[in-house]
mmCIF file of C-alpha atoms and ligand atoms in Angstrom:
data_model
loop_
_atom_site.group_PDB
_atom_site.id
_atom_site.type_symbol
_atom_site.label_atom_id
_atom_site.label_comp_id
_atom_site.label_asym_id
_atom_site.label_seq_id
_atom_site.Cartn_x
_atom_site.Cartn_y
_atom_site.Cartn_z
ATOM 1 C CA MET A 1 0.000 0.000 0.000
ATOM 2 C CA ALA A 2 1.570 3.232 -1.119
ATOM 3 C CA VAL A 3 0.603 5.945 1.372
ATOM 4 C CA GLY A 4 0.563 9.419 -0.059
ATOM 5 C CA GLU A 5 0.579 8.201 -3.625
ATOM 6 C CA ARG A 6 -0.643 10.695 -6.164
ATOM 7 C CA ASP A 7 -2.649 9.992 -9.249
ATOM 8 C CA PRO A 8 -0.511 10.945 -12.254
ATOM 9 C CA VAL A 9 -3.470 12.212 -14.328
ATOM 10 C CA THR A 10 -5.329 14.457 -11.827
ATOM 11 C CA GLY A 11 -2.448 15.001 -9.421
ATOM 12 C CA LYS A 12 -4.717 14.130 -6.491
ATOM 13 C CA HIS A 13 -3.990 11.794 -3.589
ATOM 14 C CA THR A 14 -5.367 8.310 -3.781
ATOM 15 C CA THR A 15 -6.840 6.493 -0.830
ATOM 16 C CA GLY A 16 -4.577 3.581 -1.494
ATOM 17 C CA HIS A 17 -7.496 1.283 -2.280
ATOM 18 C CA GLU A 18 -7.088 -0.568 -5.525
ATOM 19 C CA TRP A 19 -9.388 -2.872 -7.502
ATOM 20 C CA ASN A 20 -8.013 -4.598 -10.550
ATOM 21 C CA GLY A 21 -5.622 -1.737 -11.167
ATOM 22 C CA ILE A 22 -8.224 0.969 -10.685
ATOM 23 C CA LYS A 23 -7.357 3.298 -7.812
ATOM 24 C CA GLU A 24 -9.706 5.406 -5.762
ATOM 25 C CA LEU A 25 -9.066 9.155 -5.602
ATOM 26 C CA ASP A 26 -9.170 10.710 -2.141
ATOM 27 C CA ASN A 27 -11.903 13.242 -3.097
ATOM 28 C CA ARG A 28 -14.005 15.078 -0.521
ATOM 29 C CA VAL A 29 -17.635 14.112 -0.148
ATOM 30 C CA PRO A 30 -19.552 16.376 -2.589
ATOM 31 C CA ARG A 31 -20.971 19.431 -0.812
ATOM 32 C CA ALA A 32 -24.552 18.695 -1.729
ATOM 33 C CA VAL A 33 -24.340 15.196 -0.267
ATOM 34 C CA PHE A 34 -22.546 16.468 2.829
ATOM 35 C CA PHE A 35 -25.183 19.115 3.553
ATOM 36 C CA PHE A 36 -27.989 16.726 2.811
ATOM 37 C CA LEU A 37 -26.604 14.254 5.341
ATOM 38 C CA LEU A 38 -26.115 17.032 7.843
ATOM 39 C CA ALA A 39 -29.659 18.252 7.345
ATOM 40 C CA THR A 40 -31.155 14.787 7.828
ATOM 41 C CA ILE A 41 -29.124 14.250 11.005
ATOM 42 C CA LEU A 42 -30.222 17.606 12.395
ATOM 43 C CA PHE A 43 -33.789 16.870 11.389
ATOM 44 C CA SER A 44 -33.810 13.542 13.199
ATOM 45 C CA ILE A 45 -32.389 15.107 16.358
ATOM 46 C CA VAL A 46 -35.054 17.827 16.336
ATOM 47 C CA TYR A 47 -37.686 15.181 15.567
ATOM 48 C CA TRP A 48 -36.576 12.977 18.479
ATOM 49 C CA VAL A 49 -36.869 15.931 20.814
ATOM 50 C CA LEU A 50 -40.288 17.063 19.605
ATOM 51 C CA MET A 51 -42.094 13.826 18.740
ATOM 52 C CA PRO A 52 -42.607 10.450 20.444
ATOM 53 C CA ALA A 53 -39.530 8.491 19.375
ATOM 54 C CA TRP A 54 -37.387 6.174 21.479
ATOM 55 C CA PRO A 55 -38.720 3.094 23.237
ATOM 56 C CA LEU A 56 -37.642 2.922 26.907
ATOM 57 C CA GLY A 57 -38.733 -0.503 28.075
ATOM 58 C CA VAL A 58 -42.392 -0.160 29.060
ATOM 59 C CA THR A 59 -42.625 3.513 28.088
ATOM 60 C CA TYR A 60 -41.097 5.767 25.429
ATOM 61 C CA THR A 61 -39.817 9.311 24.992
ATOM 62 C CA LYS A 62 -43.006 11.333 24.578
ATOM 63 C CA GLY A 63 -41.563 14.379 22.783
ATOM 64 C CA LEU A 64 -42.091 18.045 23.662
ATOM 65 C CA LEU A 65 -45.096 18.546 21.351
ATOM 66 C CA GLY A 66 -47.159 15.969 23.217
ATOM 67 C CA ILE A 67 -48.473 14.412 20.000
ATOM 68 C CA ASP A 68 -50.082 11.028 20.547
ATOM 69 C CA GLN A 69 -51.654 9.080 17.689
ATOM 70 C CA ARG A 70 -53.885 7.200 20.043
ATOM 71 C CA GLN A 71 -55.305 10.487 21.324
ATOM 72 C CA THR A 72 -55.667 11.745 17.762
ATOM 73 C CA VAL A 73 -57.722 8.687 16.854
ATOM 74 C CA GLU A 74 -59.799 8.954 20.024
ATOM 75 C CA LYS A 75 -60.509 12.573 19.241
ATOM 76 C CA ALA A 76 -61.539 11.743 15.684
ATOM 77 C CA VAL A 77 -63.855 9.007 16.984
ATOM 78 C CA GLU A 78 -65.354 11.421 19.512
ATOM 79 C CA GLU A 79 -65.952 14.008 16.810
ATOM 80 C CA ALA A 80 -67.586 11.423 14.557
ATOM 81 C CA ALA A 81 -69.796 10.293 17.452
ATOM 82 C CA ALA A 82 -70.768 13.889 18.176
ATOM 83 C CA GLN A 83 -71.659 14.405 14.523
ATOM 84 C CA ARG A 84 -73.626 11.163 14.489
ATOM 85 C CA ALA A 85 -75.399 12.156 17.696
ATOM 86 C CA ALA A 86 -76.609 15.329 15.993
ATOM 87 C CA TRP A 87 -78.440 13.486 13.202
ATOM 88 C CA THR A 88 -79.366 10.464 15.364
ATOM 89 C CA ASP A 89 -81.256 12.811 17.679
ATOM 90 C CA GLU A 90 -83.028 14.363 14.711
ATOM 91 C CA ILE A 91 -84.081 11.008 13.288
ATOM 92 C CA VAL A 92 -85.288 9.811 16.689
ATOM 93 C CA ARG A 93 -87.141 13.063 17.389
ATOM 94 C CA LEU A 94 -88.815 13.834 14.053
ATOM 95 C CA ASP A 95 -91.733 11.928 12.619
ATOM 96 C CA PHE A 96 -91.489 10.131 9.274
ATOM 97 C CA ALA A 97 -93.017 12.909 7.187
ATOM 98 C CA GLU A 98 -90.609 15.483 8.626
ATOM 99 C CA ILE A 99 -87.553 13.287 8.087
ATOM 100 C CA THR A 100 -88.436 12.730 4.447
ATOM 101 C CA LYS A 101 -88.542 16.508 3.909
ATOM 102 C CA ARG A 102 -84.935 16.904 5.091
ATOM 103 C CA PRO A 103 -82.455 16.037 2.308
ATOM 104 C CA GLU A 104 -79.466 15.838 4.683
ATOM 105 C CA LEU A 105 -81.288 13.293 6.877
ATOM 106 C CA MET A 106 -82.515 11.357 3.841
ATOM 107 C CA ARG A 107 -78.904 11.037 2.678
ATOM 108 C CA ILE A 108 -78.089 9.321 5.973
ATOM 109 C CA VAL A 109 -81.255 7.216 5.774
ATOM 110 C CA ARG A 110 -80.234 5.975 2.312
ATOM 111 C CA GLU A 111 -76.649 5.218 3.339
ATOM 112 C CA SER A 112 -77.377 3.448 6.622
ATOM 113 C CA GLY A 113 -80.587 1.939 5.242
ATOM 114 C CA SER A 114 -78.729 0.238 2.449
ATOM 115 C CA THR A 115 -76.176 -1.242 4.884
ATOM 116 C CA LEU A 116 -78.834 -2.328 7.380
ATOM 117 C CA PHE A 117 -80.874 -3.901 4.604
ATOM 118 C CA GLY A 118 -77.866 -5.782 3.230
ATOM 119 C CA ASP A 119 -76.937 -7.070 6.697
ATOM 120 C CA ASN A 120 -80.398 -8.082 7.908
ATOM 121 C CA CYS A 121 -82.975 -8.337 5.171
ATOM 122 C CA ALA A 122 -81.258 -9.261 1.910
ATOM 123 C CA VAL A 123 -81.002 -12.976 2.875
ATOM 124 C CA CYS A 124 -84.751 -13.294 2.491
ATOM 125 C CA HIS A 125 -85.886 -10.319 0.423
ATOM 126 C CA GLY A 126 -82.894 -10.302 -1.957
ATOM 127 C CA THR A 127 -80.129 -7.706 -2.304
ATOM 128 C CA ASP A 128 -82.328 -5.798 -4.758
ATOM 129 C CA ALA A 129 -85.336 -6.179 -2.368
ATOM 130 C CA LYS A 130 -87.277 -7.808 -5.204
ATOM 131 C CA GLY A 131 -87.908 -10.956 -3.173
ATOM 132 C CA SER A 132 -88.212 -14.530 -4.420
ATOM 133 C CA PRO A 133 -91.042 -17.090 -4.262
ATOM 134 C CA GLY A 134 -92.273 -17.076 -0.649
ATOM 135 C CA PHE A 135 -90.521 -13.811 0.197
ATOM 136 C CA PRO A 136 -92.414 -10.759 -1.011
ATOM 137 C CA SER A 137 -90.817 -8.052 -3.089
ATOM 138 C CA LEU A 138 -90.378 -4.848 -1.117
ATOM 139 C CA ALA A 139 -89.387 -2.967 -4.235
ATOM 140 C CA ASP A 140 -92.869 -2.554 -5.675
ATOM 141 C CA ASP A 141 -95.728 -0.604 -4.213
ATOM 142 C CA SER A 142 -97.883 -3.649 -3.547
ATOM 143 C CA TRP A 143 -98.217 -4.552 0.102
ATOM 144 C CA LEU A 144 -99.638 -7.203 2.368
ATOM 145 C CA TRP A 145 -99.924 -4.870 5.328
ATOM 146 C CA GLY A 146 -99.567 -1.458 3.750
ATOM 147 C CA GLY A 147 -96.604 0.594 2.715
ATOM 148 C CA ASN A 148 -96.437 3.793 4.659
ATOM 149 C CA PRO A 149 -93.374 4.049 6.901
ATOM 150 C CA GLU A 150 -95.371 3.805 10.151
ATOM 151 C CA ILE A 151 -96.914 0.492 9.083
ATOM 152 C CA VAL A 152 -93.591 -0.890 7.825
ATOM 153 C CA ALA A 153 -91.896 0.158 11.085
ATOM 154 C CA GLU A 154 -94.575 -1.715 13.026
ATOM 155 C CA THR A 155 -94.192 -4.786 10.770
ATOM 156 C CA LEU A 156 -90.472 -4.690 11.547
ATOM 157 C CA ARG A 157 -91.048 -4.319 15.269
ATOM 158 C CA ILE A 158 -93.451 -7.234 15.729
ATOM 159 C CA GLY A 159 -92.944 -9.373 12.608
ATOM 160 C CA ILE A 160 -95.581 -11.462 10.837
ATOM 161 C CA ASN A 161 -96.616 -14.795 12.352
ATOM 162 C CA SER A 162 -93.495 -14.383 14.467
ATOM 163 C CA THR A 163 -92.653 -15.264 18.064
ATOM 164 C CA HIS A 164 -93.347 -11.689 19.211
ATOM 165 C CA PRO A 165 -96.299 -11.542 21.646
ATOM 166 C CA GLU A 166 -97.943 -8.781 19.570
ATOM 167 C CA THR A 167 -97.074 -10.288 16.187
ATOM 168 C CA ARG A 168 -99.118 -9.518 13.104
ATOM 169 C CA PHE A 169 -101.104 -12.630 12.373
ATOM 170 C CA ALA A 170 -101.967 -13.748 8.850
ATOM 171 C CA GLN A 171 -103.266 -17.036 7.661
ATOM 172 C CA MET A 172 -104.550 -18.132 4.338
ATOM 173 C CA PRO A 173 -106.865 -21.080 5.139
ATOM 174 C CA ALA A 174 -106.268 -24.521 3.589
ATOM 175 C CA PHE A 175 -109.490 -24.727 1.566
ATOM 176 C CA GLY A 176 -108.653 -28.012 -0.170
ATOM 177 C CA ARG A 177 -106.974 -29.925 2.621
ATOM 178 C CA ASP A 178 -109.649 -28.916 5.126
ATOM 179 C CA GLY A 179 -112.391 -30.121 2.776
ATOM 180 C CA ILE A 180 -114.031 -26.710 2.197
ATOM 181 C CA LEU A 181 -113.525 -26.765 -1.593
ATOM 182 C CA ASP A 182 -112.944 -29.653 -3.978
ATOM 183 C CA ARG A 183 -110.415 -29.685 -6.816
ATOM 184 C CA PRO A 184 -112.808 -28.557 -9.606
ATOM 185 C CA ALA A 185 -113.969 -25.633 -7.457
ATOM 186 C CA ILE A 186 -110.369 -24.602 -6.759
ATOM 187 C CA SER A 187 -109.584 -24.921 -10.450
ATOM 188 C CA SER A 188 -112.494 -22.587 -11.287
ATOM 189 C CA ILE A 189 -111.328 -20.017 -8.744
ATOM 190 C CA VAL A 190 -107.810 -20.171 -10.184
ATOM 191 C CA SER A 191 -109.249 -19.546 -13.661
ATOM 192 C CA PHE A 192 -111.208 -16.591 -12.326
ATOM 193 C CA ILE A 193 -108.136 -15.052 -10.655
ATOM 194 C CA ARG A 194 -105.881 -15.589 -13.665
ATOM 195 C CA ASN A 195 -108.501 -14.223 -16.035
ATOM 196 C CA ASN A 196 -108.894 -11.019 -14.031
ATOM 197 C CA ALA A 197 -105.455 -10.322 -12.581
ATOM 198 C CA GLU A 198 -103.154 -7.820 -14.278
ATOM 199 C CA GLY A 199 -100.185 -8.930 -16.291
ATOM 200 C CA ILE A 200 -101.007 -12.623 -16.867
ATOM 201 C CA ASP A 201 -100.557 -13.206 -20.592
ATOM 202 C CA ASP A 202 -100.139 -16.992 -20.751
ATOM 203 C CA LEU A 203 -103.761 -17.800 -19.895
ATOM 204 C CA GLY A 204 -103.944 -20.952 -22.001
ATOM 205 C CA PRO A 205 -107.353 -22.322 -23.008
ATOM 206 C CA LEU A 206 -109.929 -20.645 -20.806
ATOM 207 C CA ASP A 207 -113.092 -22.310 -19.722
ATOM 208 C CA MET A 208 -115.452 -19.327 -19.392
ATOM 209 C CA LYS A 209 -117.960 -21.362 -17.459
ATOM 210 C CA GLY A 210 -115.207 -22.102 -14.945
ATOM 211 C CA VAL A 211 -114.362 -18.396 -14.735
ATOM 212 C CA GLU A 212 -117.991 -17.518 -14.009
ATOM 213 C CA GLU A 213 -118.330 -20.262 -11.454
ATOM 214 C CA GLY A 214 -115.009 -19.159 -9.982
ATOM 215 C CA ALA A 215 -116.281 -15.595 -9.565
ATOM 216 C CA GLN A 216 -119.222 -16.924 -7.601
ATOM 217 C CA LEU A 217 -117.030 -19.185 -5.427
ATOM 218 C CA PHE A 218 -114.615 -16.311 -4.883
ATOM 219 C CA ALA A 219 -117.392 -14.061 -3.602
ATOM 220 C CA GLU A 220 -118.522 -16.774 -1.225
ATOM 221 C CA ASN A 221 -115.171 -17.977 0.068
ATOM 222 C CA CYS A 222 -112.475 -15.429 -0.513
ATOM 223 C CA ALA A 223 -114.006 -11.948 -0.580
ATOM 224 C CA ALA A 224 -114.244 -11.770 3.210
ATOM 225 C CA CYS A 225 -110.448 -11.431 3.383
ATOM 226 C CA HIS A 226 -109.313 -10.519 -0.115
ATOM 227 C CA GLY A 227 -112.150 -8.041 -0.748
ATOM 228 C CA ALA A 228 -115.115 -8.191 -3.127
ATOM 229 C CA GLU A 229 -112.908 -7.075 -6.008
ATOM 230 C CA GLY A 230 -110.009 -9.279 -4.877
ATOM 231 C CA ARG A 231 -107.917 -6.183 -4.190
ATOM 232 C CA GLY A 232 -106.752 -7.402 -0.789
ATOM 233 C CA ASP A 233 -107.139 -6.089 2.730
ATOM 234 C CA PRO A 234 -104.113 -4.618 4.477
ATOM 235 C CA ALA A 235 -105.895 -4.817 7.824
ATOM 236 C CA MET A 236 -105.568 -8.627 7.609
ATOM 237 C CA GLY A 237 -102.375 -8.913 5.609
ATOM 238 C CA ALA A 238 -104.437 -10.413 2.775
ATOM 239 C CA PRO A 239 -102.726 -9.641 -0.536
ATOM 240 C CA ASP A 240 -104.243 -8.030 -3.601
ATOM 241 C CA LEU A 241 -104.899 -10.951 -5.983
ATOM 242 C CA MET A 242 -105.602 -8.753 -8.994
ATOM 243 C CA ASP A 243 -102.310 -6.893 -9.238
ATOM 244 C CA ASN A 244 -99.120 -8.017 -10.891
ATOM 245 C CA SER A 245 -97.225 -8.734 -7.687
ATOM 246 C CA TRP A 246 -97.192 -12.186 -6.094
ATOM 247 C CA VAL A 247 -95.622 -13.528 -2.927
ATOM 248 C CA ILE A 248 -95.255 -16.886 -4.678
ATOM 249 C CA SER A 249 -96.314 -16.894 -8.314
ATOM 250 C CA SER A 250 -99.313 -16.480 -10.579
ATOM 251 C CA ASP A 251 -98.991 -19.824 -12.370
ATOM 252 C CA ARG A 252 -101.864 -22.322 -12.049
ATOM 253 C CA ALA A 253 -99.898 -24.810 -9.963
ATOM 254 C CA SER A 254 -98.762 -22.233 -7.359
ATOM 255 C CA LEU A 255 -102.223 -20.710 -7.016
ATOM 256 C CA SER A 256 -103.903 -24.113 -6.720
ATOM 257 C CA ARG A 257 -101.371 -25.206 -4.130
ATOM 258 C CA THR A 258 -101.883 -22.041 -2.012
ATOM 259 C CA ILE A 259 -105.652 -22.481 -2.073
ATOM 260 C CA TRP A 260 -105.391 -26.227 -1.391
ATOM 261 C CA GLN A 261 -102.955 -26.156 1.498
ATOM 262 C CA GLY A 262 -103.166 -22.556 2.740
ATOM 263 C CA ARG A 263 -100.236 -20.361 3.575
ATOM 264 C CA GLN A 264 -98.703 -18.692 6.567
ATOM 265 C CA GLY A 265 -95.537 -16.821 5.739
ATOM 266 C CA GLN A 266 -93.212 -15.836 8.527
ATOM 267 C CA MET A 267 -91.367 -12.605 8.878
ATOM 268 C CA PRO A 268 -89.121 -12.414 11.954
ATOM 269 C CA HIS A 269 -89.594 -9.576 14.434
ATOM 270 C CA TRP A 270 -86.757 -7.116 14.978
ATOM 271 C CA GLU A 271 -87.684 -5.389 18.214
ATOM 272 C CA GLU A 272 -84.803 -6.916 20.151
ATOM 273 C CA ARG A 273 -82.391 -7.286 17.275
ATOM 274 C CA LEU A 274 -82.440 -3.798 15.782
ATOM 275 C CA ALA A 275 -82.457 -0.506 17.659
ATOM 276 C CA GLU A 276 -85.560 1.638 17.207
ATOM 277 C CA ILE A 277 -83.644 4.166 15.135
ATOM 278 C CA ASP A 278 -82.398 1.423 12.801
ATOM 279 C CA ARG A 279 -85.944 0.153 12.321
ATOM 280 C CA LYS A 280 -87.063 3.706 11.652
ATOM 281 C CA ILE A 281 -84.312 4.159 9.063
ATOM 282 C CA LEU A 282 -85.191 0.828 7.431
ATOM 283 C CA ALA A 283 -88.894 1.674 7.321
ATOM 284 C CA ILE A 284 -88.172 4.868 5.386
ATOM 285 C CA TYR A 285 -85.561 3.137 3.234
ATOM 286 C CA VAL A 286 -87.936 0.317 2.281
ATOM 287 C CA THR A 287 -90.838 2.670 1.582
ATOM 288 C CA GLU A 288 -88.644 4.793 -0.613
ATOM 289 C CA ILE A 289 -87.279 1.929 -2.700
ATOM 290 C CA ALA A 290 -90.864 0.790 -3.214
ATOM 291 C CA GLY A 291 -91.214 4.031 -5.130
ATOM 292 C CA ARG A 292 -93.948 5.331 -2.918
ATOM 293 C CA LYS A 293 -94.445 9.051 -2.767
ATOM 294 C CA MET A 294 -93.546 10.066 0.728
ATOM 295 C CA GLU A 295 -96.735 11.260 2.271
ATOM 296 C CA ALA A 296 -97.772 12.050 5.779
ATOM 297 C CA ALA A 297 -99.042 9.171 7.855
ATOM 298 C CA GLN A 298 -102.726 8.609 7.819
HETATM 299 C C1 HEC B 1 -86.202 -15.056 7.431
HETATM 300 C C2 HEC B 1 -86.603 -14.345 6.250
HETATM 301 C C3 HEC B 1 -86.865 -12.853 6.381
HETATM 302 C C4 HEC B 1 -86.017 -11.873 6.810
HETATM 303 C C5 HEC B 1 -84.605 -12.026 7.347
HETATM 304 C C6 HEC B 1 -86.723 -10.626 6.644
HETATM 305 N N1 HEC B 1 -87.968 -10.863 6.147
HETATM 306 FE FE1 HEC B 1 -89.356 -9.451 5.753
HETATM 307 N N2 HEC B 1 -90.683 -10.906 5.276
HETATM 308 C C7 HEC B 1 -90.407 -12.254 5.181
HETATM 309 C C8 HEC B 1 -91.598 -12.977 4.741
HETATM 310 C C9 HEC B 1 -91.699 -14.471 4.489
HETATM 311 C C10 HEC B 1 -92.596 -12.013 4.602
HETATM 312 C C11 HEC B 1 -94.024 -12.256 4.164
HETATM 313 C C12 HEC B 1 -94.843 -12.784 5.280
HETATM 314 C C13 HEC B 1 -96.194 -13.242 4.796
HETATM 315 O O1 HEC B 1 -96.251 -13.879 3.741
HETATM 316 O O2 HEC B 1 -97.176 -12.958 5.487
HETATM 317 C C14 HEC B 1 -91.993 -10.732 4.933
HETATM 318 C C15 HEC B 1 -92.673 -9.525 4.924
HETATM 319 C C16 HEC B 1 -92.076 -8.286 5.107
HETATM 320 C C17 HEC B 1 -92.778 -7.024 5.059
HETATM 321 C C18 HEC B 1 -94.255 -6.836 4.831
HETATM 322 C C19 HEC B 1 -94.459 -6.518 3.411
HETATM 323 C C20 HEC B 1 -95.878 -6.126 3.093
HETATM 324 O O3 HEC B 1 -96.198 -6.274 1.916
HETATM 325 O O4 HEC B 1 -96.608 -5.649 3.965
HETATM 326 C C21 HEC B 1 -91.833 -6.036 5.229
HETATM 327 C C22 HEC B 1 -92.066 -4.547 5.230
HETATM 328 C C23 HEC B 1 -90.568 -6.696 5.425
HETATM 329 N N3 HEC B 1 -90.754 -8.056 5.348
HETATM 330 C C24 HEC B 1 -89.391 -6.035 5.616
HETATM 331 C C25 HEC B 1 -88.222 -6.664 6.035
HETATM 332 C C26 HEC B 1 -87.047 -5.960 6.443
HETATM 333 C C27 HEC B 1 -86.852 -4.447 6.389
HETATM 334 C C28 HEC B 1 -86.153 -6.898 6.848
HETATM 335 C C29 HEC B 1 -84.784 -6.677 7.446
HETATM 336 C C30 HEC B 1 -84.759 -6.040 8.727
HETATM 337 C C31 HEC B 1 -86.777 -8.198 6.664
HETATM 338 N N4 HEC B 1 -88.029 -8.006 6.168
HETATM 339 C C32 HEC B 1 -86.173 -9.400 6.937
HETATM 340 C C33 HEC B 1 -89.210 -12.853 5.458
HETATM 341 C C34 HEC B 1 -88.090 -12.205 5.967
HETATM 342 C C1 HEC B 2 -109.169 -15.706 6.510
HETATM 343 C C2 HEC B 2 -108.773 -14.808 5.471
HETATM 344 C C3 HEC B 2 -108.560 -15.377 4.086
HETATM 345 C C4 HEC B 2 -109.467 -16.039 3.293
HETATM 346 C C5 HEC B 2 -110.918 -16.406 3.617
HETATM 347 C C6 HEC B 2 -108.778 -16.303 2.059
HETATM 348 N N1 HEC B 2 -107.502 -15.848 2.103
HETATM 349 FE FE1 HEC B 2 -106.117 -16.001 0.636
HETATM 350 N N2 HEC B 2 -104.764 -15.170 1.867
HETATM 351 C C7 HEC B 2 -105.004 -14.697 3.125
HETATM 352 C C8 HEC B 2 -103.789 -14.208 3.709
HETATM 353 C C9 HEC B 2 -103.616 -13.591 5.079
HETATM 354 C C10 HEC B 2 -102.770 -14.426 2.737
HETATM 355 C C11 HEC B 2 -101.292 -14.111 2.873
HETATM 356 C C12 HEC B 2 -100.653 -15.299 3.545
HETATM 357 C C13 HEC B 2 -99.183 -15.135 3.723
HETATM 358 O O1 HEC B 2 -98.554 -14.591 2.821
HETATM 359 O O2 HEC B 2 -98.714 -15.562 4.735
HETATM 360 C C14 HEC B 2 -103.440 -15.031 1.590
HETATM 361 C C15 HEC B 2 -102.765 -15.386 0.431
HETATM 362 C C16 HEC B 2 -103.401 -15.855 -0.691
HETATM 363 C C17 HEC B 2 -102.750 -16.141 -1.930
HETATM 364 C C18 HEC B 2 -101.245 -15.984 -2.230
HETATM 365 C C19 HEC B 2 -101.034 -14.702 -2.980
HETATM 366 C C20 HEC B 2 -99.609 -14.473 -3.400
HETATM 367 O O3 HEC B 2 -99.286 -13.304 -3.624
HETATM 368 O O4 HEC B 2 -98.823 -15.422 -3.533
HETATM 369 C C21 HEC B 2 -103.707 -16.564 -2.790
HETATM 370 C C22 HEC B 2 -103.519 -16.975 -4.235
HETATM 371 C C23 HEC B 2 -104.939 -16.558 -2.082
HETATM 372 N N3 HEC B 2 -104.740 -16.108 -0.803
HETATM 373 C C24 HEC B 2 -106.144 -16.911 -2.625
HETATM 374 C C25 HEC B 2 -107.314 -17.046 -1.895
HETATM 375 C C26 HEC B 2 -108.518 -17.613 -2.427
HETATM 376 C C27 HEC B 2 -108.712 -18.035 -3.846
HETATM 377 C C28 HEC B 2 -109.399 -17.635 -1.420
HETATM 378 C C29 HEC B 2 -110.815 -18.183 -1.425
HETATM 379 C C30 HEC B 2 -110.923 -19.539 -1.805
HETATM 380 C C31 HEC B 2 -108.744 -17.074 -0.241
HETATM 381 N N4 HEC B 2 -107.493 -16.741 -0.570
HETATM 382 C C32 HEC B 2 -109.367 -16.926 0.983
HETATM 383 C C33 HEC B 2 -106.196 -14.676 3.791
HETATM 384 C C34 HEC B 2 -107.358 -15.270 3.342
#
């Protein structure tokens, strides 16, 4: 190792390090790099003093600024809760008609309603709320019990044929099985319904005598619950049989089966499982997706 050796080309000292005949010049660290390093070192020292930095066993150096991420998060959570409390109070306090007139509350109703619906209702009523055979669509304005938010909120609270002591009770009697009507009579009633209901195009060959007889049998056996015109009775949860919305289906086999063996659908009650405000939000959410004009309760 030749100490103090100079490079013949530049005239500068070498460090004495040599790799395959290439020697390293003893240049100073470039100024820019030197100052950059200095600045970062100074920065870290200032940072250590001001901010939480070094672990000390069970504790740590807290820093002079007293910044604590945990506190920052707690504060943010508190602020969010305070903000939430403001609109929660409003939704709890106001009645349905007033809430629907307030766009800022309706925005919250739509957001939370959609989440609540997805978490609790979509399993049965479908993610699009359009239902499936046995589970009614909530996305059309055809109702068993009525579609203003107060009624829907009550349906949610007590359920239908549920275990709640105040449950709504609905039962379609088993006319065939209980020997009230025979098969030809049921067939005539089915013809009558399918001939008169909206939106049934695939009627097949119609026996007009059956339809007439069916009308008569309907008046005698069904009108008490489903109404003289078959338009349903929300007071009993009896569906409109003349509209284009069916809990099960409008085909002959489904209708005959319902009339033969009766029906008692079950909708769970939510009084203990969802807070009152969540049920209120859902009631408005459901009524709105059904496309109903928001009107004051009757
Ligand atoms: C376990 C399945 C199930 C779940 C979960 C469920 N429902 Fe239902 N729901 C039903 C059935 C079945 C009916 C129809 C009952 C009948 O035929 O009498 C119904 C009926 C209803 C009705 C009455 C509709 C009308 O026409 O009057 C409303 C409103 C309703 N559900 C809303 C909801 C909401 C909101 C949720 C979520 C909190 C929910 N349901 C969760 C099964 C369910
Ligand atoms: C005691 C009252 C009552 C009588 C009488 C009654 N129904 Fe019903 N019916 C209901 C109720 C309540 C439902 C809804 C049951 C449910 O969804 O849980 C229903 C449901 C139905 C459905 C299913 C509709 C759908 O959307 O899927 C049909 C069809 C029907 N009834 C036809 C008849 C016919 C036809 C008669 C006469 C032979 C009749 N009902 C007599 C109460 C009655």
